[in-house]
Amino acid sequence: MARPKWTPETEAQRRAMADVERATKHADEVDEKLWEKVRAAHKLGVKPAYLAERTGRARSTVYRHLDPDGQAGDEK
């Protein structure tokens, strides 16, 4: 038998989890803005390796977020 799914038990836990969920939503929105700007820079010819260096992300992460049909400036 599967263990029951845990849920917050106290009001303090529910408030803390509401804060976590709000922060997660905000972080996701900010992250998407970052990748929009990275894609725009890439379309202008900025190399993925340079984007990775300047954003502190791995090159594989940068490549994963680039448009597959907008590969201007790629380096392998």
PDB file of N, CA and C in Angstrom, residues 6-25:
ATOM      1  N   TRP A   6       1.791  13.625   1.622  1.00  0.00           N
ATOM      2  CA  TRP A   6       1.908  14.581   2.711  1.00  0.00           C
ATOM      3  C   TRP A   6       1.286  15.905   2.308  1.00  0.00           C
ATOM      4  N   THR A   7       0.612  16.554   3.215  1.00  0.00           N
ATOM      5  CA  THR A   7       0.076  17.905   3.015  1.00  0.00           C
ATOM      6  C   THR A   7       0.404  18.724   4.261  1.00  0.00           C
ATOM      7  N   PRO A   8       0.483  20.039   4.104  1.00  0.00           N
ATOM      8  CA  PRO A   8       0.754  20.883   5.276  1.00  0.00           C
ATOM      9  C   PRO A   8      -0.285  20.640   6.376  1.00  0.00           C
ATOM     10  N   GLU A   9       0.216  20.588   7.593  1.00  0.00           N
ATOM     11  CA  GLU A   9      -0.658  20.250   8.719  1.00  0.00           C
ATOM     12  C   GLU A   9      -1.046  21.461   9.560  1.00  0.00           C
ATOM     13  N   THR A  10      -0.232  22.507   9.524  1.00  0.00           N
ATOM     14  CA  THR A  10      -0.507  23.672  10.360  1.00  0.00           C
ATOM     15  C   THR A  10      -0.683  24.905   9.484  1.00  0.00           C
ATOM     16  N   GLU A  11      -1.237  25.926  10.064  1.00  0.00           N
ATOM     17  CA  GLU A  11      -1.405  27.185   9.335  1.00  0.00           C
ATOM     18  C   GLU A  11      -0.046  27.769   8.946  1.00  0.00           C
ATOM     19  N   ALA A  12       0.937  27.653   9.834  1.00  0.00           N
ATOM     20  CA  ALA A  12       2.286  28.156   9.526  1.00  0.00           C
ATOM     21  C   ALA A  12       2.869  27.408   8.322  1.00  0.00           C
ATOM     22  N   GLN A  13       2.676  26.119   8.241  1.00  0.00           N
ATOM     23  CA  GLN A  13       3.153  25.345   7.094  1.00  0.00           C
ATOM     24  C   GLN A  13       2.424  25.755   5.819  1.00  0.00           C
ATOM     25  N   ARG A  14       1.115  25.977   5.909  1.00  0.00           N
ATOM     26  CA  ARG A  14       0.343  26.408   4.734  1.00  0.00           C
ATOM     27  C   ARG A  14       0.820  27.775   4.248  1.00  0.00           C
ATOM     28  N   ARG A  15       1.088  28.702   5.171  1.00  0.00           N
ATOM     29  CA  ARG A  15       1.599  30.028   4.785  1.00  0.00           C
ATOM     30  C   ARG A  15       2.988  29.910   4.161  1.00  0.00           C
ATOM     31  N   ALA A  16       3.823  29.077   4.761  1.00  0.00           N
ATOM     32  CA  ALA A  16       5.177  28.895   4.217  1.00  0.00           C
ATOM     33  C   ALA A  16       5.106  28.324   2.803  1.00  0.00           C
ATOM     34  N   MET A  17       4.223  27.369   2.585  1.00  0.00           N
ATOM     35  CA  MET A  17       4.101  26.777   1.258  1.00  0.00           C
ATOM     36  C   MET A  17       3.493  27.761   0.259  1.00  0.00           C
ATOM     37  N   ALA A  18       2.612  28.623   0.688  1.00  0.00           N
ATOM     38  CA  ALA A  18       2.085  29.661  -0.200  1.00  0.00           C
ATOM     39  C   ALA A  18       3.219  30.598  -0.609  1.00  0.00           C
ATOM     40  N   ASP A  19       4.107  30.932   0.343  1.00  0.00           N
ATOM     41  CA  ASP A  19       5.273  31.762   0.020  1.00  0.00           C
ATOM     42  C   ASP A  19       6.184  31.057  -0.982  1.00  0.00           C
ATOM     43  N   VAL A  20       6.410  29.771  -0.782  1.00  0.00           N
ATOM     44  CA  VAL A  20       7.250  28.987  -1.700  1.00  0.00           C
ATOM     45  C   VAL A  20       6.638  28.990  -3.099  1.00  0.00           C
ATOM     46  N   GLU A  21       5.335  28.784  -3.186  1.00  0.00           N
ATOM     47  CA  GLU A  21       4.670  28.740  -4.493  1.00  0.00           C
ATOM     48  C   GLU A  21       4.737  30.092  -5.197  1.00  0.00           C
ATOM     49  N   ARG A  22       4.561  31.183  -4.461  1.00  0.00           N
ATOM     50  CA  ARG A  22       4.681  32.519  -5.062  1.00  0.00           C
ATOM     51  C   ARG A  22       6.101  32.763  -5.554  1.00  0.00           C
ATOM     52  N   ALA A  23       7.087  32.397  -4.735  1.00  0.00           N
ATOM     53  CA  ALA A  23       8.484  32.586  -5.126  1.00  0.00           C
ATOM     54  C   ALA A  23       8.827  31.740  -6.352  1.00  0.00           C
ATOM     55  N   THR A  24       8.287  30.535  -6.421  1.00  0.00           N
ATOM     56  CA  THR A  24       8.528  29.664  -7.572  1.00  0.00           C
ATOM     57  C   THR A  24       7.946  30.276  -8.831  1.00  0.00           C
ATOM     58  N   LYS A  25       6.745  30.793  -8.745  1.00  0.00           N
ATOM     59  CA  LYS A  25       6.116  31.417  -9.918  1.00  0.00           C
ATOM     60  C   LYS A  25       6.951  32.618 -10.381  1.00  0.00           C
TER      61      LYS A  25
END
